[in-house]
Short mmCIF file of C-alpha atoms in Angstrom, two decimals:
data_model
loop_
_atom_site.label_atom_id
_atom_site.label_comp_id
_atom_site.label_asym_id
_atom_site.label_seq_id
_atom_site.Cartn_x
_atom_site.Cartn_y
_atom_site.Cartn_z
CA UNK A 19 -16.13 7.26 7.00
CA UNK A 20 -18.71 4.65 5.91
CA UNK A 21 -17.43 2.21 3.30
CA UNK A 22 -18.97 1.02 0.06
CA UNK A 23 -18.25 -2.71 0.14
CA UNK A 24 -21.81 -3.95 0.08
CA UNK A 25 -24.26 -5.58 -2.31
CA UNK A 26 -25.83 -2.19 -2.98
CA UNK A 27 -24.61 1.30 -2.18
CA UNK A 28 -26.27 4.66 -2.73
CA UNK A 29 -23.92 7.29 -4.15
CA UNK A 30 -25.34 10.83 -3.95
CA UNK A 31 -24.05 13.06 -6.77
CA UNK A 32 -22.49 9.97 -8.35
CA UNK A 33 -21.91 11.82 -11.63
CA UNK A 34 -19.17 13.81 -9.89
CA UNK A 35 -17.21 10.57 -9.58
CA UNK A 36 -17.09 9.95 -13.33
CA UNK A 37 -13.82 10.49 -15.20
CA UNK A 38 -13.69 10.16 -19.00
CA UNK A 39 -11.17 7.47 -19.92
CA UNK A 40 -9.58 7.38 -23.40
CA UNK A 41 -9.63 4.14 -25.38
CA UNK A 42 -5.85 3.84 -25.04
CA UNK A 43 -6.16 3.27 -21.29
CA UNK A 44 -7.04 -0.35 -20.48
CA UNK A 45 -9.47 -1.50 -17.81
CA UNK A 46 -6.69 -2.65 -15.48
CA UNK A 47 -5.28 0.88 -15.47
CA UNK A 48 -8.53 2.83 -15.29
CA UNK A 49 -9.98 0.82 -12.40
CA UNK A 50 -7.22 1.77 -10.00
CA UNK A 51 -7.58 5.50 -10.64
CA UNK A 52 -10.36 5.30 -8.07
CA UNK A 53 -8.31 3.36 -5.55
CA UNK A 54 -4.66 2.53 -5.01
CA UNK A 55 -3.08 4.95 -7.47
CA UNK A 56 -4.36 8.20 -5.92
CA UNK A 57 -3.98 6.81 -2.40
CA UNK A 58 -0.33 5.84 -2.83
CA UNK A 59 0.43 9.02 -4.79
CA UNK A 60 -1.15 11.15 -2.07
CA UNK A 61 1.01 9.49 0.58
CA UNK A 62 4.20 10.30 -1.36
CA UNK A 63 3.21 13.85 -2.32
CA UNK A 64 1.68 14.78 1.05
CA UNK A 65 4.76 13.54 2.91
CA UNK A 66 6.98 15.61 0.63
CA UNK A 67 9.17 12.99 -1.04
CA UNK A 68 11.50 14.84 -3.38
CA UNK A 69 14.52 14.27 -5.59
CA UNK A 70 17.52 12.84 -3.74
CA UNK A 71 15.55 11.61 -0.72
CA UNK A 72 16.22 8.33 1.06
CA UNK A 73 12.85 6.73 1.78
CA UNK A 74 11.76 3.79 3.92
CA UNK A 75 8.40 2.15 3.19
CA UNK A 76 6.77 -0.03 5.85
CA UNK A 77 4.40 -2.49 4.20
CA UNK A 78 4.78 -3.74 0.62
CA UNK A 79 1.20 -4.50 -0.23
CA UNK A 80 -0.40 -2.76 -3.24
CA UNK A 81 -0.20 0.69 -1.62
CA UNK A 82 3.41 0.25 -0.50
CA UNK A 83 4.55 -1.11 -3.85
CA UNK A 84 2.82 1.72 -5.71
CA UNK A 85 4.28 4.24 -3.27
CA UNK A 86 7.75 2.86 -4.01
CA UNK A 87 7.19 3.41 -7.73
CA UNK A 88 5.95 6.96 -7.13
CA UNK A 89 9.08 7.63 -5.04
CA UNK A 90 11.18 6.49 -7.99
CA UNK A 91 9.27 8.78 -10.32
CA UNK A 92 9.75 11.68 -7.88
CA UNK A 93 13.51 11.12 -7.95
CA UNK A 94 14.18 9.39 -4.63
CA UNK A 95 17.84 8.40 -4.37
CA UNK A 96 17.27 5.24 -2.35
CA UNK A 97 14.18 3.26 -1.34
CA UNK A 98 14.11 0.58 1.34
CA UNK A 99 10.98 -1.56 1.67
CA UNK A 100 10.07 -3.40 4.88
CA UNK A 101 7.83 -6.48 4.94
CA UNK A 102 7.94 -10.19 5.72
CA UNK A 103 5.79 -11.69 2.93
CA UNK A 104 8.08 -13.47 0.43
CA UNK A 105 5.98 -12.69 -2.65
CA UNK A 106 5.88 -8.98 -1.81
CA UNK A 107 9.61 -8.81 -1.15
CA UNK A 108 10.19 -10.57 -4.47
CA UNK A 109 8.05 -8.07 -6.41
CA UNK A 110 9.82 -5.15 -4.72
CA UNK A 111 13.25 -6.51 -5.61
CA UNK A 112 12.58 -7.90 -9.07
CA UNK A 113 10.01 -5.49 -10.48
CA UNK A 114 11.10 -2.27 -8.77
CA UNK A 115 14.75 -2.96 -8.01
CA UNK A 116 14.56 -1.55 -4.49
CA UNK A 117 16.30 -2.82 -1.37
CA UNK A 118 14.22 -4.75 1.14
CA UNK A 119 14.28 -5.73 4.78
CA UNK A 120 12.54 -8.96 5.81
CA UNK A 121 11.56 -8.21 9.39
CA UNK A 122 10.96 -11.89 10.11
CA UNK A 123 14.75 -12.26 9.78
CA UNK A 124 16.01 -8.76 10.65
CA UNK A 125 13.75 -8.17 13.61
CA UNK A 126 15.53 -4.99 14.67
CA UNK A 127 14.39 -2.98 11.67
CA UNK A 128 15.86 0.31 12.87
CA UNK A 129 19.31 -1.24 13.40
CA UNK A 130 19.20 -2.72 9.89
CA UNK A 131 18.21 0.61 8.36
CA UNK A 132 21.18 2.36 9.98
CA UNK A 133 23.47 -0.39 8.72
CA UNK A 134 22.23 0.34 5.20
CA UNK A 135 21.94 4.12 5.60
CA UNK A 136 24.03 5.42 8.52
CA UNK A 137 22.58 8.94 8.28
CA UNK A 138 19.00 7.67 8.55
CA UNK A 139 15.98 8.22 6.33
CA UNK A 140 14.69 11.50 4.95
CA UNK A 141 11.15 10.12 4.80
CA UNK A 142 9.33 7.13 6.23
CA UNK A 143 6.00 5.98 4.80
CA UNK A 144 3.71 3.74 6.85
CA UNK A 145 1.75 1.88 4.17
CA UNK A 146 0.56 -1.12 6.17
CA UNK A 147 -2.98 -2.14 6.93
CA UNK A 148 -4.22 -2.67 10.50
CA UNK A 149 -0.96 -3.59 12.21
CA UNK A 150 -0.53 -6.87 14.03
CA UNK A 151 1.48 -6.55 17.25
CA UNK A 152 5.03 -7.90 17.22
CA UNK A 153 5.82 -7.81 20.95
CA UNK A 154 4.17 -9.75 23.75
CA UNK A 155 3.27 -6.59 25.62
CA UNK A 156 1.21 -5.23 22.74
CA UNK A 157 -0.31 -8.61 21.96
CA UNK A 158 -1.53 -8.67 25.55
CA UNK A 159 -2.83 -5.10 25.44
CA UNK A 160 -4.79 -5.76 22.25
CA UNK A 161 -6.16 -9.01 23.65
CA UNK A 162 -7.35 -7.16 26.76
CA UNK A 163 -8.73 -4.30 24.62
CA UNK A 164 -6.40 -1.81 26.30
CA UNK A 165 -5.48 -0.42 22.88
CA UNK A 166 -7.01 -0.61 19.42
CA UNK A 167 -3.75 -0.14 17.51
CA UNK A 168 -0.06 -0.77 18.10
CA UNK A 169 2.71 1.87 18.00
CA UNK A 170 5.53 -0.38 16.83
CA UNK A 171 5.69 0.72 13.19
CA UNK A 172 5.32 4.40 14.10
CA UNK A 173 8.10 4.04 16.67
CA UNK A 174 10.38 2.37 14.13
CA UNK A 175 9.73 5.25 11.76
CA UNK A 176 10.43 7.81 14.49
CA UNK A 177 13.78 6.23 15.27
CA UNK A 178 14.78 5.59 11.65
CA UNK A 179 14.32 9.08 10.20
CA UNK A 180 16.86 11.88 10.48
CA UNK A 181 16.35 14.96 12.59
CA UNK A 182 13.72 17.13 10.87
CA UNK A 183 12.68 14.07 8.88
CA UNK A 184 9.15 13.35 7.69
CA UNK A 185 6.78 10.46 8.38
CA UNK A 186 3.60 9.89 6.40
CA UNK A 187 0.86 7.59 7.66
CA UNK A 188 -1.46 6.25 4.98
CA UNK A 189 -1.88 2.98 6.91
CA UNK A 190 -5.16 2.08 8.59
CA UNK A 191 -5.40 3.01 12.26
CA UNK A 192 -8.69 2.88 14.15
CA UNK A 193 -8.13 4.52 17.52
CA UNK A 194 -5.50 4.44 20.26
CA UNK A 195 -1.97 3.04 20.55
CA UNK A 196 -0.06 2.95 23.83
CA UNK A 197 3.63 3.77 24.04
CA UNK A 198 4.16 6.06 21.06
CA UNK A 199 7.65 7.57 21.34
CA UNK A 200 6.57 11.19 21.64
CA UNK A 201 10.00 12.11 22.96
CA UNK A 202 11.69 11.14 19.69
CA UNK A 203 9.03 13.05 17.77
CA UNK A 204 9.71 16.23 19.69
CA UNK A 205 13.48 15.99 20.22
CA UNK A 206 14.23 15.18 16.57
CA UNK A 207 11.83 17.78 15.20
CA UNK A 208 10.06 15.18 13.06
CA UNK A 209 7.05 16.06 10.94
CA UNK A 210 4.50 13.30 11.62
CA UNK A 211 1.83 13.55 8.93
CA UNK A 212 -1.48 11.72 8.93
CA UNK A 213 -2.14 11.50 5.20
CA UNK A 214 -5.80 10.68 5.78
CA UNK A 215 -8.16 9.34 3.15
CA UNK A 216 -6.86 10.28 -0.27
CA UNK A 217 -8.51 13.20 -2.13
CA UNK A 218 -8.93 11.13 -5.29
CA UNK A 219 -10.34 13.94 -7.42
CA UNK A 220 -7.28 16.05 -6.70
CA UNK A 221 -4.96 13.60 -8.42
CA UNK A 222 -6.77 11.38 -10.88
CA UNK A 223 -6.46 13.62 -13.94
CA UNK A 224 -2.77 14.22 -13.21
CA UNK A 225 -2.12 10.49 -12.80
CA UNK A 226 -4.09 9.66 -15.94
CA UNK A 227 -2.52 12.30 -18.19
CA UNK A 228 1.01 12.48 -16.83
CA UNK A 229 1.70 8.88 -15.86
CA UNK A 230 -0.73 6.31 -17.30
CA UNK A 231 -1.16 7.61 -20.85
CA UNK A 232 2.61 8.19 -21.35
CA UNK A 233 3.31 4.74 -19.89
CA UNK A 234 5.38 5.93 -16.93
CA UNK A 235 3.41 3.88 -14.37
CA UNK A 236 2.81 0.17 -14.99
CA UNK A 237 -0.17 -1.14 -13.01
CA UNK A 238 0.77 -4.75 -13.74
CA UNK A 239 3.25 -4.28 -10.89
CA UNK A 240 0.52 -5.10 -8.36
CA UNK A 241 -2.29 -6.80 -10.30
CA UNK A 242 -1.68 -10.49 -9.64
CA UNK A 243 -5.10 -12.10 -10.19
CA UNK A 244 -8.38 -11.68 -12.04
CA UNK A 245 -11.66 -13.34 -11.04
CA UNK A 246 -15.31 -13.12 -12.12
CA UNK A 247 -17.77 -11.15 -9.99
CA UNK A 248 -19.62 -14.33 -8.99
CA UNK A 249 -16.53 -15.35 -6.99
CA UNK A 250 -16.79 -12.31 -4.72
CA UNK A 251 -18.03 -14.19 -1.65
CA UNK A 252 -15.24 -16.77 -2.03
CA UNK A 253 -12.77 -13.95 -2.57
CA UNK A 254 -13.55 -12.42 0.83
CA UNK A 255 -13.06 -15.80 2.52
CA UNK A 256 -9.80 -16.31 0.62
CA UNK A 257 -8.44 -12.96 1.78
CA UNK A 258 -9.01 -14.01 5.37
CA UNK A 259 -6.64 -16.93 4.71
CA UNK A 260 -4.05 -14.69 3.02
CA UNK A 261 -3.20 -16.92 0.06
CA UNK A 262 0.41 -16.58 -1.15
CA UNK A 263 1.16 -14.34 -4.08
CA UNK A 264 -2.18 -12.54 -4.08
CA UNK A 265 -1.84 -8.75 -4.11
CA UNK A 266 -4.40 -6.76 -6.10
CA UNK A 267 -7.29 -8.64 -7.68
CA UNK A 268 -9.18 -7.39 -10.73
CA UNK A 269 -12.85 -8.40 -10.41
CA UNK A 270 -14.42 -8.59 -13.85
CA UNK A 271 -18.07 -7.94 -14.64
CA UNK A 272 -20.14 -8.51 -17.77
CA UNK A 273 -19.01 -5.06 -18.93
CA UNK A 274 -15.26 -5.70 -18.56
CA UNK A 275 -13.05 -6.00 -21.60
CA UNK A 276 -10.90 -9.09 -22.08
CA UNK A 277 -7.67 -9.24 -20.03
CA UNK A 278 -5.07 -6.85 -21.42
CA UNK A 279 -1.58 -7.99 -22.49
CA UNK A 280 0.73 -8.25 -19.50
CA UNK A 281 -2.12 -8.68 -17.01
CA UNK A 282 -3.48 -11.88 -15.43
CA UNK A 283 -5.96 -14.10 -17.18
CA UNK A 284 -9.23 -14.95 -15.45
CA UNK A 285 -9.06 -17.71 -12.84
CA UNK A 286 -11.42 -18.96 -10.15
CA UNK A 287 -10.72 -18.44 -6.45
CA UNK A 288 -11.24 -22.18 -5.91
CA UNK A 289 -8.15 -22.80 -8.06
CA UNK A 290 -5.81 -20.73 -5.86
CA UNK A 291 -3.36 -22.45 -3.48
CA UNK A 292 -4.14 -21.33 0.07
CA UNK A 293 -0.63 -21.83 1.46
CA UNK A 294 2.98 -21.55 0.40
CA UNK A 295 4.32 -24.57 -1.46
CA UNK A 296 7.97 -25.60 -1.38
#
């Protein structure tokens, strides 16, 4: 579907996208009702995460971290997050208290999962963005434009879940991936679910009334920075460089309220370090 990240965007029937927000809900909570909260919630609900499940989450960006919290709220017995970014692994461990696998160190993710959970996962959630290839063969295929996506995360999920397990894909895939393990999908009776683009309207009142207003979901989990709107061009360039510790950024306008307690104060993108410091 066409996106809306532009200087101007026309929104037909825009009034249908308006949700009344009570004064008790701060800007940093309300903003994400249109974005990461329904998307991550949809992934968890659509994949059928229920009480007592063991869940693996590939990708601990804002969607993956939120999905981990939703799994906790749905009663998951154990949650294992997979990533290689130190700041994300730290948030997952310290803020959520979940187990993590750093795939830059434990490169055989499936083997590590079975060491932690010998019976395998009930559910696997692919919450990454466009996946970068790990192996030389898929690096070569992408370079030669023989595939648009890589199957490595999907294949890890297929091997890591139990028979009759469930896999939800909320990650961004554009087209074709070579070498998907269709045999494991069929032989293990796995339910492979493309979660698709989240039906935001389906969930936003539930999330607002049942989780945000009662204080069950804390959005400060993923909001790491706040910048003024005039920094938007610099912000796009900064994201290309992947500065350390930057997860979800609140972009303030002239209509925004002051930063809420527990959320980041306003900084300028030019002040951010662009690489890890020892």
